[in-house]
């Protein structure tokens, strides 16, 4: 049976493509224009004389240090999440004790507490332990606020592992620790990839904790660097767009290479 073409869906898809493509075009084309050209021709104009000076200015104005600091924060947050969440989720899923159930509910409660609501206590705590204006002072609270959702995602993935597999491992004489490393971790690769990508994006795009918990130039991250570029360049919009483009490249690469694992892990959190 021959189906009729869905013209409404085609028109809707084209409109959505324009909504997505136009801002990207404005951002990318502006980075290759001079300040004067962008001001004279407007944001939708195509660059007549390509220049890479905006990117050079962004890098030489301290963006390299901001980028490196953000990489350190992101790697630290992901390392903490991957170290704590898998064994915690395994204990929640396999344990039948009230303690494990309480811990899981406690982590669910953390989903309802926004960082903005506790930023003042966090500031005093970080300052009291001597981590103010230190990258570690950004890593620890960022990882702490990523733990609840990551635990929820990974525990949902581990619940999809059937009990027969655990029984087969037990019949072979495997201890709970061996079952965790030989069975659970290999079958939870999708969920582990998901929490790694999620925590990395949270750390890379974080603004509140770096803004409140740091003050010196040596500890600034990309998000604060963009905020400072806006003040530094004033109305030099092409320079700001170049810095934004550089900051987006790692996020786009992570999304392109890990989008399938991210979707599969999120589907596992809600069941099959």
Tab-separated table of C-alpha atoms in Angstrom:
chain	number	residue	atom	x	y	z
A	1	UNK	CA	0.000	0.000	0.000
A	2	UNK	CA	1.410	3.321	-1.073
A	3	UNK	CA	1.576	5.905	1.681
A	4	UNK	CA	0.919	9.575	1.122
A	5	UNK	CA	3.764	11.989	1.873
A	6	UNK	CA	3.399	13.921	5.104
A	7	UNK	CA	3.848	17.489	3.915
A	8	UNK	CA	3.019	18.965	7.318
A	9	UNK	CA	5.832	16.976	8.942
A	10	UNK	CA	8.220	18.109	6.202
A	11	UNK	CA	7.336	21.758	6.693
A	12	UNK	CA	7.642	21.403	10.458
A	13	UNK	CA	11.055	19.739	10.112
A	14	UNK	CA	12.266	22.519	7.816
A	15	UNK	CA	11.109	25.194	10.255
A	16	UNK	CA	12.852	23.389	13.114
A	17	UNK	CA	16.031	23.157	11.003
A	18	UNK	CA	15.945	26.909	10.478
A	19	UNK	CA	15.426	27.524	14.204
A	20	UNK	CA	18.526	25.444	14.980
A	21	UNK	CA	20.700	26.486	12.037
A	22	UNK	CA	20.269	30.267	12.124
A	23	UNK	CA	21.804	30.795	15.608
A	24	UNK	CA	24.703	28.495	14.691
A	25	UNK	CA	25.258	30.405	11.465
A	26	UNK	CA	25.214	33.747	13.282
A	27	UNK	CA	27.704	32.502	15.853
A	28	UNK	CA	30.146	30.911	13.400
A	29	UNK	CA	30.012	33.616	10.736
A	30	UNK	CA	30.535	36.319	13.343
A	31	UNK	CA	33.766	34.723	14.545
A	32	UNK	CA	35.345	35.224	11.107
A	33	UNK	CA	34.432	38.913	10.825
A	34	UNK	CA	36.133	41.977	12.142
A	35	UNK	CA	34.437	44.131	14.725
A	36	UNK	CA	33.757	46.871	12.173
A	37	UNK	CA	32.394	44.487	9.538
A	38	UNK	CA	30.054	42.810	12.012
A	39	UNK	CA	28.769	46.170	13.224
A	40	UNK	CA	28.202	47.545	9.714
A	41	UNK	CA	26.612	44.496	8.058
A	42	UNK	CA	24.697	42.928	10.947
A	43	UNK	CA	24.670	39.430	12.466
A	44	UNK	CA	23.150	37.680	9.420
A	45	UNK	CA	25.796	38.930	6.988
A	46	UNK	CA	28.278	36.551	5.417
A	47	UNK	CA	31.941	37.440	6.128
A	48	UNK	CA	33.550	39.081	3.119
A	49	UNK	CA	37.108	38.853	4.442
A	50	UNK	CA	37.777	35.850	6.674
A	51	UNK	CA	39.922	36.464	9.735
A	52	UNK	CA	41.112	34.223	12.567
A	53	UNK	CA	42.148	37.160	14.737
A	54	UNK	CA	39.144	36.708	17.027
A	55	UNK	CA	40.260	33.191	17.908
A	56	UNK	CA	43.842	34.351	18.396
A	57	UNK	CA	42.675	37.140	20.710
A	58	UNK	CA	40.555	34.719	22.724
A	59	UNK	CA	43.463	32.307	23.230
A	60	UNK	CA	46.044	34.970	24.054
A	61	UNK	CA	43.694	36.693	26.513
A	62	UNK	CA	43.808	33.814	28.979
A	63	UNK	CA	41.344	31.391	27.439
A	64	UNK	CA	43.990	28.646	27.362
A	65	UNK	CA	44.300	28.717	31.150
A	66	UNK	CA	40.522	28.767	31.559
A	67	UNK	CA	40.255	25.784	29.231
A	68	UNK	CA	42.900	23.804	31.141
A	69	UNK	CA	41.260	24.571	34.488
A	70	UNK	CA	37.915	23.374	33.153
A	71	UNK	CA	39.501	20.150	31.919
A	72	UNK	CA	40.973	19.540	35.389
A	73	UNK	CA	37.602	20.176	37.051
A	74	UNK	CA	35.764	17.961	34.570
A	75	UNK	CA	38.196	15.055	34.896
A	76	UNK	CA	38.095	15.325	38.695
A	77	UNK	CA	34.289	15.316	38.829
A	78	UNK	CA	33.997	12.369	36.442
A	79	UNK	CA	36.621	10.420	38.409
A	80	UNK	CA	34.742	10.911	41.694
A	81	UNK	CA	31.412	9.943	40.127
A	82	UNK	CA	32.806	6.805	38.493
A	83	UNK	CA	34.562	5.811	41.716
A	84	UNK	CA	31.529	6.193	44.004
A	85	UNK	CA	28.371	5.653	41.965
A	86	UNK	CA	28.866	2.092	40.586
A	87	UNK	CA	29.486	0.375	43.960
A	88	UNK	CA	26.800	2.528	45.583
A	89	UNK	CA	24.244	1.624	42.924
A	90	UNK	CA	25.216	-2.053	43.167
A	91	UNK	CA	24.675	-2.032	46.920
A	92	UNK	CA	21.302	-0.300	46.526
A	93	UNK	CA	20.094	-2.773	43.908
A	94	UNK	CA	21.329	-5.996	45.528
A	95	UNK	CA	20.932	-5.220	49.214
A	96	UNK	CA	17.599	-5.867	50.908
A	97	UNK	CA	18.474	-4.033	54.116
A	98	UNK	CA	16.674	-0.932	55.330
A	99	UNK	CA	19.964	0.941	55.346
A	100	UNK	CA	20.367	0.604	51.583
A	101	UNK	CA	16.764	1.695	51.047
A	102	UNK	CA	17.331	4.733	53.282
A	103	UNK	CA	20.492	5.692	51.389
A	104	UNK	CA	18.641	5.494	48.078
A	105	UNK	CA	15.804	7.679	49.376
A	106	UNK	CA	18.355	10.100	50.801
A	107	UNK	CA	19.933	10.440	47.369
A	108	UNK	CA	16.509	10.948	45.794
A	109	UNK	CA	15.969	13.787	48.254
A	110	UNK	CA	19.108	15.387	46.884
A	111	UNK	CA	17.373	15.752	43.509
A	112	UNK	CA	14.938	18.220	45.064
A	113	UNK	CA	17.626	20.513	46.507
A	114	UNK	CA	18.977	23.054	43.994
A	115	UNK	CA	22.532	24.271	44.351
A	116	UNK	CA	21.322	27.860	44.629
A	117	UNK	CA	19.478	27.013	47.853
A	118	UNK	CA	22.608	25.803	49.667
A	119	UNK	CA	25.325	27.906	48.086
A	120	UNK	CA	25.877	29.915	51.282
A	121	UNK	CA	26.495	26.849	53.517
A	122	UNK	CA	28.680	25.370	50.770
A	123	UNK	CA	30.708	28.581	50.656
A	124	UNK	CA	31.308	28.541	54.415
A	125	UNK	CA	32.175	24.838	54.370
A	126	UNK	CA	34.655	25.158	51.496
A	127	UNK	CA	36.209	28.202	53.157
A	128	UNK	CA	36.463	26.404	56.510
A	129	UNK	CA	38.392	23.465	55.053
A	130	UNK	CA	40.782	25.784	53.213
A	131	UNK	CA	39.650	25.019	49.665
A	132	UNK	CA	38.389	28.480	48.718
A	133	UNK	CA	39.874	29.729	45.438
A	134	UNK	CA	41.069	26.202	44.682
A	135	UNK	CA	40.002	23.924	41.835
A	136	UNK	CA	39.348	21.146	44.341
A	137	UNK	CA	36.804	23.443	45.976
A	138	UNK	CA	34.871	23.403	42.677
A	139	UNK	CA	35.302	19.678	42.028
A	140	UNK	CA	33.888	18.416	45.339
A	141	UNK	CA	30.508	20.245	45.399
A	142	UNK	CA	30.010	19.736	41.667
A	143	UNK	CA	30.514	15.990	42.091
A	144	UNK	CA	28.276	15.950	45.169
A	145	UNK	CA	25.367	17.492	43.270
A	146	UNK	CA	25.895	15.080	40.361
A	147	UNK	CA	25.775	11.975	42.584
A	148	UNK	CA	21.962	11.767	43.103
A	149	UNK	CA	20.924	11.742	39.445
A	150	UNK	CA	23.878	9.531	38.498
A	151	UNK	CA	22.934	7.038	41.212
A	152	UNK	CA	19.341	7.020	39.995
A	153	UNK	CA	20.416	6.397	36.392
A	154	UNK	CA	22.926	3.649	37.140
A	155	UNK	CA	20.739	1.840	39.663
A	156	UNK	CA	17.993	1.745	37.024
A	157	UNK	CA	20.454	0.204	34.588
A	158	UNK	CA	21.614	-2.410	37.107
A	159	UNK	CA	18.029	-3.413	37.882
A	160	UNK	CA	17.736	-4.624	34.287
A	161	UNK	CA	20.268	-7.378	35.050
A	162	UNK	CA	18.221	-10.523	35.657
A	163	UNK	CA	18.428	-12.503	38.880
A	164	UNK	CA	19.304	-15.680	36.953
A	165	UNK	CA	22.686	-14.194	36.063
A	166	UNK	CA	23.426	-13.477	39.723
A	167	UNK	CA	22.368	-17.030	40.623
A	168	UNK	CA	24.652	-18.468	37.948
A	169	UNK	CA	27.575	-16.461	39.335
A	170	UNK	CA	26.758	-17.635	42.876
A	171	UNK	CA	26.636	-21.269	41.762
A	172	UNK	CA	30.137	-20.824	40.326
A	173	UNK	CA	31.274	-19.677	43.756
A	174	UNK	CA	31.619	-16.006	42.897
A	175	UNK	CA	31.642	-13.562	45.791
A	176	UNK	CA	29.580	-10.333	45.645
A	177	UNK	CA	32.741	-8.414	44.809
A	178	UNK	CA	33.574	-10.755	41.934
A	179	UNK	CA	30.002	-10.590	40.644
A	180	UNK	CA	30.291	-6.802	40.689
A	181	UNK	CA	33.485	-6.693	38.639
A	182	UNK	CA	32.838	-9.653	36.309
A	183	UNK	CA	29.096	-9.359	35.763
A	184	UNK	CA	27.591	-6.022	36.791
A	185	UNK	CA	30.186	-3.610	35.420
A	186	UNK	CA	30.403	-5.211	31.931
A	187	UNK	CA	26.597	-5.269	31.608
A	188	UNK	CA	26.261	-1.691	32.868
A	189	UNK	CA	28.536	-0.045	30.301
A	190	UNK	CA	25.647	1.975	28.865
A	191	UNK	CA	24.672	3.400	32.255
A	192	UNK	CA	28.297	4.062	33.207
A	193	UNK	CA	28.842	5.917	29.935
A	194	UNK	CA	25.706	7.933	30.631
A	195	UNK	CA	26.745	9.094	34.089
A	196	UNK	CA	30.242	9.882	32.803
A	197	UNK	CA	28.858	12.083	30.023
A	198	UNK	CA	26.271	13.691	32.295
A	199	UNK	CA	28.755	14.537	35.048
A	200	UNK	CA	31.259	15.811	32.474
A	201	UNK	CA	28.691	18.172	30.971
A	202	UNK	CA	27.633	19.344	34.424
A	203	UNK	CA	31.235	20.123	35.338
A	204	UNK	CA	32.095	21.752	32.003
A	205	UNK	CA	29.047	24.035	32.016
A	206	UNK	CA	29.156	24.832	35.739
A	207	UNK	CA	28.962	28.520	36.596
A	208	UNK	CA	27.593	28.970	40.118
A	209	UNK	CA	30.292	27.139	42.084
A	210	UNK	CA	33.235	28.674	40.158
A	211	UNK	CA	31.655	32.120	40.542
A	212	UNK	CA	31.174	31.860	44.320
A	213	UNK	CA	34.090	29.640	45.317
A	214	UNK	CA	36.946	31.228	43.312
A	215	UNK	CA	38.236	34.736	42.753
A	216	UNK	CA	41.729	34.678	41.250
A	217	UNK	CA	42.688	34.594	37.593
A	218	UNK	CA	44.565	31.301	37.995
A	219	UNK	CA	41.435	29.371	39.043
A	220	UNK	CA	38.946	30.689	36.510
A	221	UNK	CA	37.143	28.206	34.280
A	222	UNK	CA	35.628	28.567	30.824
A	223	UNK	CA	32.212	29.766	31.949
A	224	UNK	CA	33.724	32.531	34.065
A	225	UNK	CA	36.135	33.293	31.249
A	226	UNK	CA	33.216	33.882	28.879
A	227	UNK	CA	31.596	36.130	31.451
A	228	UNK	CA	34.815	38.133	31.677
A	229	UNK	CA	35.210	38.254	27.908
A	230	UNK	CA	31.882	40.015	27.716
A	231	UNK	CA	33.198	42.772	29.973
A	232	UNK	CA	36.638	42.832	28.422
A	233	UNK	CA	35.501	43.108	24.816
A	234	UNK	CA	32.570	45.401	25.504
A	235	UNK	CA	30.660	45.493	22.218
A	236	UNK	CA	33.259	43.422	20.358
A	237	UNK	CA	30.758	40.665	19.676
A	238	UNK	CA	32.971	38.658	17.246
A	239	UNK	CA	35.592	38.215	19.980
A	240	UNK	CA	32.967	36.939	22.400
A	241	UNK	CA	31.500	34.600	19.765
A	242	UNK	CA	34.952	33.141	19.108
A	243	UNK	CA	35.402	32.356	22.803
A	244	UNK	CA	31.917	30.779	22.931
A	245	UNK	CA	32.712	28.636	19.895
A	246	UNK	CA	35.951	27.366	21.437
A	247	UNK	CA	34.152	26.493	24.651
A	248	UNK	CA	31.488	24.531	22.746
A	249	UNK	CA	33.864	22.262	20.819
A	250	UNK	CA	34.515	19.722	23.639
A	251	UNK	CA	30.807	19.539	24.497
A	252	UNK	CA	29.869	18.883	20.876
A	253	UNK	CA	32.550	16.201	20.536
A	254	UNK	CA	31.344	14.433	23.689
A	255	UNK	CA	27.764	14.551	22.458
A	256	UNK	CA	28.613	13.270	18.958
A	257	UNK	CA	30.594	10.274	20.201
A	258	UNK	CA	28.496	9.406	23.271
A	259	UNK	CA	24.926	10.300	22.323
A	260	UNK	CA	23.902	6.677	21.739
A	261	UNK	CA	25.197	5.522	25.124
A	262	UNK	CA	23.566	8.548	26.756
A	263	UNK	CA	20.126	7.716	25.307
A	264	UNK	CA	20.442	4.012	26.132
A	265	UNK	CA	21.447	4.740	29.719
A	266	UNK	CA	18.532	7.136	30.231
A	267	UNK	CA	16.130	4.538	28.831
A	268	UNK	CA	17.513	2.036	31.309
A	269	UNK	CA	16.706	4.378	34.192
A	270	UNK	CA	13.018	4.114	33.453
A	271	UNK	CA	12.884	0.481	32.490
A	272	UNK	CA	12.663	-1.310	29.168
